[in-house]
Every structure is written in structure tokens, then in C-alpha cells.
Amino acid sequence: MTQPARLRITGGTVYDPANGVDGVVRDVCIEGDQIVAKVPVSAPRLDARGMVVMPGGVDMHAHVAGSSVNHARRLLPEEHAADPLTAPRLEDGAVARSGTGGTVPSTFATGYRYAGLGYTTVMEAAVAPLAARHAHAELDDTPIIDAGFFVLLGNDDYLLRQLAAGEGARARDYVAWLLGTTRGYAIKIVNPGGVAVWKGGGDRRNVSGLDDTLGSSAVTPRKILDALAGAANQLKLPHPVHIHCNNLGQPGNSATTLESMNALSGQRAHFTHLQFHSYGGAPGKGWASAARAVIEYVNAHAEVSVDVGMFGSATTVTADSPVEHLLYASSGRKWVNVDIELESGCGIVPYSYKEKAAVAALQWSVGLELFLLANDPWRVVLSTDHPNGGTFLSYPELIRLLMDRGYRDDRLKAVNQKLLVGSALLDGLAREYTLGEIAIVTRAGPARLLGLKNKGHLAPGADADVTIYANDADRAKMFATPRYVIKAGSLVVEDGQLRRAPAGRRLAVRPEYDAAVTTDVKRFFDQYACVAFENYGAALP
Ligand SMILES: [Zn+2]
């Protein structure tokens, strides 16, 4: 159909959990780029009878733009050759672009494929401030989806200097300035302190716990967590501090994860890719699941939120350089490691998930356990940390695992059982997520955790981002191929085909700060940085 200025989606079964709507047949009305209460009876109609209507999907943690992602693309030419994307044929002869897929798709392919899956908002989860311009340039080239990014701050030299000097207020002003000047959305911490130690190049190449000191200073991972969680809350950022804990992927790391949560007890904080941080056992002594202990803490603490995914074929891309060195050393795969001056690190290693490998099976099962034992879907949402734990294209399969116990039990039998002893999954967890709960963990929940008031719901005033699925008992098929996707009122997917690819919008914050901080930051740039203060950042004129 031609693009209408107004649209009435009629007769669909609506799941809009933010507004208490759980599978109710009702109309959804759109005018321009917003949901409205009603449109004239003469407005064009989209017949959604028998179909499921949800807000557009929201992925709160993915790696889709910026220099680290681009390094990953350059590392993987074989994936480009195996998964070429021809330019889609769009309505009205609009310009469309070809690209490549694989685990790290090109920019255009990323936008097309997220939209084709019913996702309309995506957060890039780790951008070094120095690379902010690059990230914005790539997001400008990623059509359809609204996007923002999280700014890496947990190993930032200027910040650590302020913490060492006890300059808490200046540290907070710096954070606010940095978010504004990079046009970032939230604060990201990756392996607090560990990347700074890695870059130091001495005998010690990582931190091991929350109270390790960094160099001769009194700065510890605990202090970094506390300062940045406090800054996010005091600056009233829409999303709290977003934390990738120390000791990712290591046996026994659940102790560090729980200690980190405890360190911030009472403060809002978001802990990401929890499936990589919930292992029992001990380094050199073996692996076990510690999912139950970790999720029980989350269940009992309303100030904590998390995202969780399950494994598939992946490429690991992270600022956590020491963990990537470990992964490279254990896998022997090709890899990239990049230090980003004064700010962060970056490592990339491709990862093949093999369900017959004992550790991989354990890692897969931990994600499922976390979901099946979680009490509050609003605080335990779905994300694979694309492309780290699997690509976003695996979401339909993961939804089926959550919704279909028979399928899940079959899959469970197929994986290596060696390390699953003690896994709650073997207790025969019967839980099946409902469509309403899936609507929470894939859109309403992440939108709320991100503080995106106009996303993840369908009340008047919300952005007109709507996904309509044919109701299919095979939930993987249903969620892989939405029939219609509407983004900001534009019908981007029609009868399962991409029809339009409008530009997405940027999501960014601009917190207040005492401008005096910039005098000190400029002095720091003059002394240490290769970039002039005046040439830094990505603020719009
Ligand atoms: Zn990530």
C-alpha cells in the first residue's frame, strides 16, 4: 500500500504490557509518526485480524557501529563472501544499498535486518569517546532504527585521575561534559580498572577483584563502580550506569558479579550480559553454573536490572582487552587488539559455538536458567550482546526456547551434559514465557530500563513503532518474519518484505555540568592527548 499519513490497524490481538494490555483485540491508530487515540473512520486500514500486534522491538545492548565493530568487519572477509546482501527493492525508487551479513553485518544490512526482525530501536553498547564521530557516522548510515550509544568510562585516564585525587564533583562534571560532547546516551563500564591495567603492560595484565588497586593509586574497581553509578543517578540520566563486570567468562566469576551488585546496593545499576558472569567453579579447577545464586540476588533487589542472552555463532567484540587475550590464547583464532589512548581498549576474536563442547553447553544453559528463574521480566530482558553471544538474528530461536518447553527439552538433550550437573534446567523447569512476557523482555522492558518514554508501548503519544506478527505455533518462525513493521509511522515491512528504509533518529543526552571542568580537561588534553581539545567530540554546532 502507499504510505498513509494516518492508519488504523484493525482487529489485531494487542500486547502492550506497559499499558496493561495483554492479548486484547483492539485497534491501534497512527497519525504521522505517533500513536494517537483515534483517527477518522475514513483513514486507511491495515487488517491485522488473527495477528499479534506489539510495539517495535528494542535491543538495549548491541555492537553495531564504531571503530571496534569496523575492526571486526575487516577481520572477517570470509563472512562477507558467504552472506552477501543485494540491495532491496524499495517503494518509490528510494535509494537502497547492498551490503554484507555474517555475524557483523555492514551498516545498511544492520538496519534492514533489524527492521526485518521487527526491531526499531537499538543501543550501541560501547563507544570510546575518541571514536564517537566514527560511531555517529556509521549510525547515520544505518537506516530505519533509532539508535544511541553508551560511552566507555570505566578505564578512562582523566576520570581515574580525578578519583585518585578525591575530586568526586569534578569527576561527575567530566562525565556530564563527555556525554554531551560525544552525543552519547549512557555511561558504560567495561571490566572496571582491568583494561587500564592491561594497557599498563606490566606483569599484572588485569584486575582480579573489586579491591585490587590500580598502579600506585588508591583507585579500585569498587571506587570506579561507585563513582559512575553515583554520577548516572545524580545527573538523572535516563539509563543508569551500564556495567560489564570484572572477570567476564571465567569460572567462579559469580562471586565477583554478586560482590559488584552488593557494592552498589541501593543504587540503580544495570548489569549486562549476565550469562557471561554467572559461573561457579574456579579458574583451573572447572566450571559450574551459578545462575541460581545470581538471579536470586536480582530477584530480591529492585534497584538491579540485567540483560541476558543464550549462545550461538558469534564474534566477540569488547573493550575488555584482557578477556579477549584469554579467548585468543584458548581458541587459537585470529584476533585484533587495540589500545585507545587514555580511554579504553578493544579486542576481537571470532567464536564458534559448539553444542557438543562442555563449556559452550554450560554457557548456553546459564542464559536459559537465568530467564527461567527470573521473577520480574521488566528487569531481566533479552539481548545477546550482538555479536558477542550470538547475532540479533538468533532472537526468534531464543524466544522459542523461552516459550516452548518441549522444544527446549529436546535442545537440552542434544547438548553436552558434562557440566550441566547442578543446573536448574535438569530439575525440569516447566516455565513457558507467555506472549505478554515476551513483549516485556523484547520491547517494553528494555525501553523502560533505558528511560525511553516514547518507546516500547502503544499509548497515545508513543512513537509509532509497531510490529505485527502472523500468529504461528512455531514461535521461532513467527518472530523471524513479522508481516508488518511500522517505524515512526512509516510502513517499512509489508507482507514480510522490506519496502521503505527511512533514516532513524539519534538518541542522546545532554546533562548539565559546571563548565569550569573544561578548563582542567583542556589542560589535560594539552599535556597528554594526540587530539586537540577543540577537535575532540562529536557535538553538533
Ligand atoms: Zn557488549
PDB file of N, CA and C and ligand atoms in Angstrom, residues 61-63 125-126 188 244 272-273 317 385-386 388, ligand 1:
ATOM      1  N   HIS A  61      21.300  -3.562  24.050  1.00  0.00           N
ATOM      2  CA  HIS A  61      22.765  -3.766  24.130  1.00  0.00           C
ATOM      3  C   HIS A  61      23.249  -4.543  22.911  1.00  0.00           C
ATOM      4  N   ALA A  62      23.851  -3.835  21.960  1.00  0.00           N
ATOM      5  CA  ALA A  62      24.379  -4.490  20.764  1.00  0.00           C
ATOM      6  C   ALA A  62      25.601  -3.722  20.299  1.00  0.00           C
ATOM      7  N   HIS A  63      26.385  -4.343  19.455  1.00  0.00           N
ATOM      8  CA  HIS A  63      27.554  -3.667  18.892  1.00  0.00           C
ATOM      9  C   HIS A  63      27.347  -3.566  17.388  1.00  0.00           C
ATOM     10  N   ALA A 125      26.474  -0.467  22.458  1.00  0.00           N
ATOM     11  CA  ALA A 125      26.755  -0.536  23.893  1.00  0.00           C
ATOM     12  C   ALA A 125      28.159  -0.160  24.309  1.00  0.00           C
ATOM     13  N   ALA A 126      29.050   0.200  23.380  1.00  0.00           N
ATOM     14  CA  ALA A 126      30.405   0.546  23.826  1.00  0.00           C
ATOM     15  C   ALA A 126      31.099   1.390  22.775  1.00  0.00           C
ATOM     16  N   LYS A 188      28.940   3.626  30.183  1.00  0.00           N
ATOM     17  CA  LYS A 188      29.277   2.196  30.138  1.00  0.00           C
ATOM     18  C   LYS A 188      30.566   1.960  30.919  1.00  0.00           C
ATOM     19  N   HIS A 244      29.556  -3.950  32.638  1.00  0.00           N
ATOM     20  CA  HIS A 244      30.147  -5.239  32.264  1.00  0.00           C
ATOM     21  C   HIS A 244      31.156  -5.512  33.373  1.00  0.00           C
ATOM     22  N   THR A 272      25.084  -6.013  32.578  1.00  0.00           N
ATOM     23  CA  THR A 272      24.822  -6.527  31.238  1.00  0.00           C
ATOM     24  C   THR A 272      25.370  -7.930  31.019  1.00  0.00           C
ATOM     25  N   HIS A 273      24.915  -8.550  29.945  1.00  0.00           N
ATOM     26  CA  HIS A 273      25.221  -9.939  29.539  1.00  0.00           C
ATOM     27  C   HIS A 273      25.512 -10.834  30.742  1.00  0.00           C
ATOM     28  N   VAL A 317      33.412  -8.915  20.466  1.00  0.00           N
ATOM     29  CA  VAL A 317      33.916  -7.558  20.249  1.00  0.00           C
ATOM     30  C   VAL A 317      33.732  -6.823  21.560  1.00  0.00           C
ATOM     31  N   ASP A 385      23.895  -9.407  23.341  1.00  0.00           N
ATOM     32  CA  ASP A 385      25.137  -8.645  23.253  1.00  0.00           C
ATOM     33  C   ASP A 385      25.696  -8.809  21.824  1.00  0.00           C
ATOM     34  N   HIS A 386      24.798  -8.762  20.855  1.00  0.00           N
ATOM     35  CA  HIS A 386      25.191  -8.942  19.449  1.00  0.00           C
ATOM     36  C   HIS A 386      26.488  -8.204  19.142  1.00  0.00           C
ATOM     37  N   ASN A 388      28.358 -10.652  20.284  1.00  0.00           N
ATOM     38  CA  ASN A 388      29.208 -11.385  21.232  1.00  0.00           C
ATOM     39  C   ASN A 388      28.671 -12.750  21.637  1.00  0.00           C
TER      40      ASN A 388
HETATM   41 ZN    ZN B   1      28.593  -5.713  24.764  1.00  0.00          ZN
END
